Amino acid sequence: MLLTDPEGLEALCRDVSVVYHVAAIFDFRSPWELLERVNVHGARALADAAERTGVQRFLFFSSVGVYGKPMQAPMPENGIQRARNPYERSKRE
């Protein structure tokens, strides 16, 4: 199943109460266009499919990379985001 297939995602979400979204392209060499299509638009497509089918809880796993080099540890979720490369940017968006 591809994250870029909205109809297929909706079929996967039917009769499901919780979705754990951990899928992504994790490759710092991938072009932005691919990362955006899968990591950004694919995540949104899965969230939309979950909403349309009545999923009660949607858990999205991102990356600490959205903060770039963390300025503190542990890094709070509301910390300043400084993505340093296209992968980190795709997880931020």
Coordinates of N, CA, C and O in Angstrom, one line a residue:
M1 N 0.8 -1.2 0.0 CA 0.0 0.0 0.0 C 0.9 1.2 0.0 O 1.8 1.3 0.8
L2 N 0.5 2.2 -0.8 CA 1.3 3.4 -0.9 C 0.6 4.5 -0.2 O -0.7 4.6 -0.3
L3 N 1.3 5.4 0.5 CA 0.7 6.5 1.1 C 0.2 7.5 0.1 O -0.6 8.4 0.5
T4 N 0.5 7.4 -1.1 CA 0.0 8.3 -2.1 C -1.2 7.8 -2.8 O -1.6 8.3 -3.9
D5 N -1.9 6.7 -2.3 CA -3.1 6.2 -2.8 C -4.3 6.4 -1.9 O -4.6 5.5 -1.0
P6 N -5.0 7.5 -2.0 CA -6.0 7.9 -1.1 C -7.1 6.8 -1.0 O -7.6 6.5 0.1
E7 N -7.5 6.2 -2.1 CA -8.6 5.2 -2.0 C -8.1 4.0 -1.3 O -8.9 3.4 -0.5
G8 N -6.9 3.5 -1.5 CA -6.4 2.4 -0.8 C -6.2 2.7 0.7 O -6.5 1.8 1.5
L9 N -5.9 3.9 1.0 CA -5.7 4.3 2.5 C -7.0 4.2 3.2 O -7.1 3.8 4.3
E10 N -8.1 4.7 2.5 CA -9.4 4.6 3.1 C -9.8 3.2 3.4 O -10.4 2.9 4.4
A11 N -9.6 2.3 2.4 CA -9.9 0.9 2.7 C -9.1 0.3 3.9 O -9.7 -0.5 4.6
L12 N -7.9 0.7 4.0 CA -7.1 0.2 5.2 C -7.6 0.8 6.5 O -7.5 0.1 7.5
C13 N -8.2 1.9 6.5 CA -8.7 2.5 7.7 C -10.1 2.1 8.2 O -10.5 2.3 9.3
R14 N -10.8 1.4 7.3 CA -12.1 1.0 7.7 C -12.1 0.0 8.8 O -11.3 -0.9 8.9
D15 N -13.0 0.1 9.8 CA -13.1 -0.7 10.9 C -11.9 -0.8 11.8 O -11.6 -1.8 12.4
V16 N -11.2 0.4 11.8 CA -10.0 0.5 12.6 C -10.2 1.6 13.6 O -10.8 2.7 13.3
S17 N -9.8 1.5 14.9 CA -10.1 2.5 15.9 C -8.8 3.4 16.1 O -8.9 4.6 16.4
V18 N -7.6 2.8 15.9 CA -6.4 3.6 16.1 C -5.4 3.4 14.9 O -5.3 2.2 14.4
V19 N -4.9 4.5 14.4 CA -3.8 4.4 13.3 C -2.5 4.9 13.9 O -2.5 6.0 14.5
Y20 N -1.5 4.2 13.8 CA -0.1 4.6 14.2 C 0.6 4.8 12.9 O 0.9 3.9 12.2
H21 N 0.9 6.1 12.6 CA 1.5 6.4 11.3 C 3.0 6.6 11.6 O 3.5 7.6 12.1
V22 N 3.8 5.6 11.2 CA 5.2 5.7 11.4 C 6.0 5.6 10.0 O 7.2 5.6 10.0
A23 N 5.2 5.5 8.9 CA 5.8 5.3 7.6 C 6.4 6.6 7.1 O 5.8 7.7 7.3
A24 N 7.5 6.6 6.4 CA 8.1 7.7 5.7 C 9.3 7.3 4.9 O 9.8 6.2 5.1
I25 N 9.7 8.1 4.0 CA 10.9 7.9 3.3 C 12.0 8.6 4.2 O 11.9 9.8 4.5
F26 N 12.9 7.7 4.7 CA 14.0 8.2 5.5 C 15.3 8.1 4.8 O 16.0 7.0 4.9
D27 N 15.6 9.1 4.0 CA 16.8 9.1 3.2 C 17.2 10.5 2.9 O 16.5 11.2 2.2
F28 N 18.3 10.9 3.5 CA 18.7 12.3 3.3 C 19.1 12.7 1.9 O 19.2 13.8 1.6
R29 N 19.3 11.7 1.0 CA 19.6 12.0 -0.3 C 18.4 12.1 -1.3 O 18.6 12.4 -2.4
S30 N 17.2 11.7 -0.8 CA 16.0 11.8 -1.6 C 15.7 13.2 -2.0 O 15.9 14.1 -1.2
P31 N 15.2 13.4 -3.2 CA 14.8 14.7 -3.6 C 13.6 15.2 -2.9 O 12.7 14.4 -2.5
W32 N 13.5 16.5 -2.7 CA 12.4 17.2 -2.0 C 11.1 16.7 -2.6 O 10.1 16.4 -1.9
E33 N 10.9 16.6 -3.9 CA 9.7 16.3 -4.5 C 9.2 14.9 -4.0 O 8.0 14.8 -3.8
L34 N 10.0 14.0 -3.9 CA 9.6 12.6 -3.4 C 9.3 12.7 -1.9 O 8.3 12.1 -1.5
L35 N 10.1 13.4 -1.1 CA 9.9 13.5 0.3 C 8.5 14.2 0.5 O 7.7 13.8 1.4
E36 N 8.3 15.2 -0.2 CA 7.0 16.0 -0.1 C 5.8 15.1 -0.4 O 4.8 15.1 0.3
R37 N 5.9 14.4 -1.5 CA 4.8 13.5 -2.0 C 4.5 12.4 -1.0 O 3.3 12.2 -0.7
V38 N 5.5 11.8 -0.4 CA 5.2 10.7 0.5 C 5.1 11.2 2.0 O 4.1 10.9 2.7
N39 N 6.1 11.9 2.5 CA 6.2 12.3 3.9 C 5.2 13.4 4.3 O 4.7 13.4 5.4
V40 N 4.9 14.3 3.4 CA 4.0 15.4 3.7 C 2.6 15.0 3.2 O 1.6 14.9 4.0
H41 N 2.4 14.9 1.8 CA 1.1 14.7 1.3 C 0.5 13.3 1.7 O -0.7 13.1 1.9
G42 N 1.4 12.3 1.7 CA 1.0 10.9 2.1 C 0.5 10.9 3.5 O -0.5 10.3 3.8
A43 N 1.2 11.6 4.4 CA 0.7 11.7 5.8 C -0.6 12.3 5.9 O -1.5 11.9 6.7
R44 N -0.8 13.4 5.2 CA -2.1 14.1 5.2 C -3.2 13.2 4.6 O -4.3 13.2 5.1
A45 N -2.9 12.5 3.5 CA -3.8 11.6 2.9 C -4.3 10.5 3.9 O -5.5 10.2 4.0
L46 N -3.3 10.0 4.7 CA -3.7 8.9 5.6 C -4.5 9.5 6.8 O -5.5 8.9 7.2
A47 N -4.2 10.7 7.2 CA -5.0 11.4 8.3 C -6.4 11.7 7.8 O -7.4 11.4 8.5
D48 N -6.5 12.1 6.5 CA -7.8 12.4 6.0 C -8.6 11.1 5.8 O -9.8 11.1 6.1
A49 N -8.0 10.0 5.4 CA -8.7 8.7 5.3 C -9.2 8.3 6.6 O -10.3 7.7 6.8
A50 N -8.3 8.4 7.6 CA -8.7 8.0 9.0 C -9.9 8.8 9.5 O -10.8 8.3 10.1
E51 N -9.9 10.1 9.2 CA -11.0 10.9 9.6 C -12.3 10.5 8.9 O -13.4 10.4 9.5
R52 N -12.2 10.3 7.6 CA -13.4 9.9 6.8 C -14.0 8.6 7.2 O -15.2 8.4 7.1
T53 N -13.2 7.7 7.7 CA -13.7 6.4 8.1 C -14.0 6.2 9.6 O -14.3 5.1 10.0
G54 N -13.8 7.3 10.3 CA -14.2 7.3 11.7 C -13.2 6.7 12.7 O -13.5 6.3 13.8
V55 N -11.9 6.7 12.3 CA -10.8 6.3 13.2 C -10.9 7.2 14.4 O -11.0 8.4 14.3
Q56 N -10.8 6.7 15.6 CA -10.9 7.4 16.8 C -9.7 8.1 17.2 O -9.7 9.2 17.9
R57 N -8.5 7.5 16.9 CA -7.2 8.1 17.3 C -6.2 7.9 16.2 O -6.1 6.9 15.6
F58 N -5.5 9.0 15.9 CA -4.5 9.0 14.9 C -3.2 9.5 15.5 O -3.1 10.6 16.0
L59 N -2.2 8.6 15.6 CA -0.9 8.9 16.2 C 0.2 9.0 15.1 O 0.5 8.1 14.4
F60 N 0.7 10.2 15.0 CA 1.7 10.5 14.0 C 3.1 10.6 14.6 O 3.3 11.4 15.6
F61 N 4.0 9.8 14.1 CA 5.4 9.9 14.6 C 6.2 10.7 13.6 O 6.3 10.4 12.4
S62 N 6.9 11.7 14.1 CA 7.7 12.6 13.3 C 9.2 12.3 13.6 O 9.6 11.1 13.6
S63 N 10.0 13.3 13.8 CA 11.4 13.1 14.0 C 11.9 14.3 14.8 O 11.5 15.4 14.6
V64 N 12.8 14.0 15.7 CA 13.4 15.1 16.5 C 14.2 16.0 15.6 O 14.5 17.2 15.9
G65 N 14.5 15.5 14.4 CA 15.2 16.3 13.4 C 14.5 17.6 13.0 O 15.1 18.5 12.4
V66 N 13.2 17.7 13.3 CA 12.4 18.9 13.0 C 13.0 20.1 13.7 O 12.8 21.3 13.3
Y67 N 13.7 19.8 14.8 CA 14.3 20.9 15.6 C 15.8 21.2 15.2 O 16.4 22.0 15.8
G68 N 16.2 20.5 14.2 CA 17.7 20.6 13.8 C 18.5 20.1 14.9 O 18.2 19.0 15.5
K69 N 19.5 20.8 15.3 CA 20.4 20.4 16.4 C 19.7 20.9 17.7 O 19.7 22.2 17.9
P70 N 19.1 20.1 18.5 CA 18.3 20.5 19.6 C 19.2 21.4 20.6 O 20.3 21.2 20.8
M71 N 18.5 22.5 21.0 CA 19.2 23.5 21.9 C 19.2 23.0 23.3 O 19.8 23.6 24.2
Q72 N 18.4 22.0 23.6 CA 18.3 21.5 25.0 C 17.8 20.1 25.0 O 17.3 19.6 23.9
A73 N 17.9 19.4 26.1 CA 17.5 18.0 26.2 C 16.8 17.8 27.5 O 17.4 18.3 28.5
P74 N 15.7 17.3 27.6 CA 14.9 16.9 26.5 C 14.3 18.1 25.8 O 14.1 19.2 26.4
M75 N 14.0 17.9 24.5 CA 13.5 19.0 23.7 C 12.0 19.0 23.8 O 11.3 18.0 23.5
P76 N 11.4 20.2 24.2 CA 9.9 20.2 24.3 C 9.3 20.3 22.9 O 9.9 20.8 22.0
E77 N 8.1 19.8 22.8 CA 7.4 19.8 21.5 C 7.2 21.2 21.0 O 7.1 21.3 19.8
N78 N 7.1 22.2 21.8 CA 6.9 23.5 21.3 C 8.2 24.3 21.1 O 8.3 25.5 21.0
G79 N 9.4 23.5 21.1 CA 10.7 24.2 20.8 C 10.8 24.7 19.4 O 10.0 24.4 18.5
I80 N 11.7 25.6 19.2 CA 12.0 26.2 17.9 C 12.4 25.2 16.9 O 13.3 24.4 17.1
Q81 N 11.7 25.1 15.7 CA 12.0 24.1 14.7 C 13.0 24.7 13.7 O 12.8 25.8 13.2
R82 N 14.1 24.0 13.5 CA 15.2 24.4 12.6 C 15.6 23.2 11.7 O 16.7 22.8 11.8
A83 N 14.7 22.7 10.9 CA 15.0 21.6 10.0 C 16.2 22.0 9.2 O 16.3 23.1 8.6
R84 N 17.2 21.1 9.1 CA 18.4 21.4 8.4 C 18.5 20.8 7.0 O 19.4 21.1 6.2
N85 N 17.6 19.9 6.6 CA 17.7 19.2 5.3 C 16.3 18.9 4.8 O 15.3 19.0 5.6
P86 N 16.1 18.4 3.6 CA 14.8 18.1 3.1 C 14.0 17.1 3.9 O 12.8 17.2 4.0
Y87 N 14.7 16.0 4.3 CA 14.0 15.0 5.1 C 13.4 15.6 6.4 O 12.2 15.4 6.7
E88 N 14.2 16.4 7.2 CA 13.7 17.0 8.4 C 12.6 18.0 8.1 O 11.6 18.1 8.8
R89 N 12.8 18.7 7.0 CA 11.7 19.6 6.6 C 10.4 18.9 6.3 O 9.3 19.3 6.6
S90 N 10.5 17.7 5.6 CA 9.3 17.0 5.3 C 8.6 16.5 6.5 O 7.4 16.4 6.6
K91 N 9.4 16.1 7.5 CA 8.8 15.6 8.8 C 8.2 16.8 9.5 O 7.2 16.6 10.2
R92 N 8.7 18.0 9.4 CA 8.2 19.2 10.1 C 6.8 19.5 9.4 O 5.9 19.8 10.1
E93 N 6.8 19.5 8.1 CA 5.6 19.9 7.4 C 4.5 18.8 7.5 O 3.3 19.1 7.4

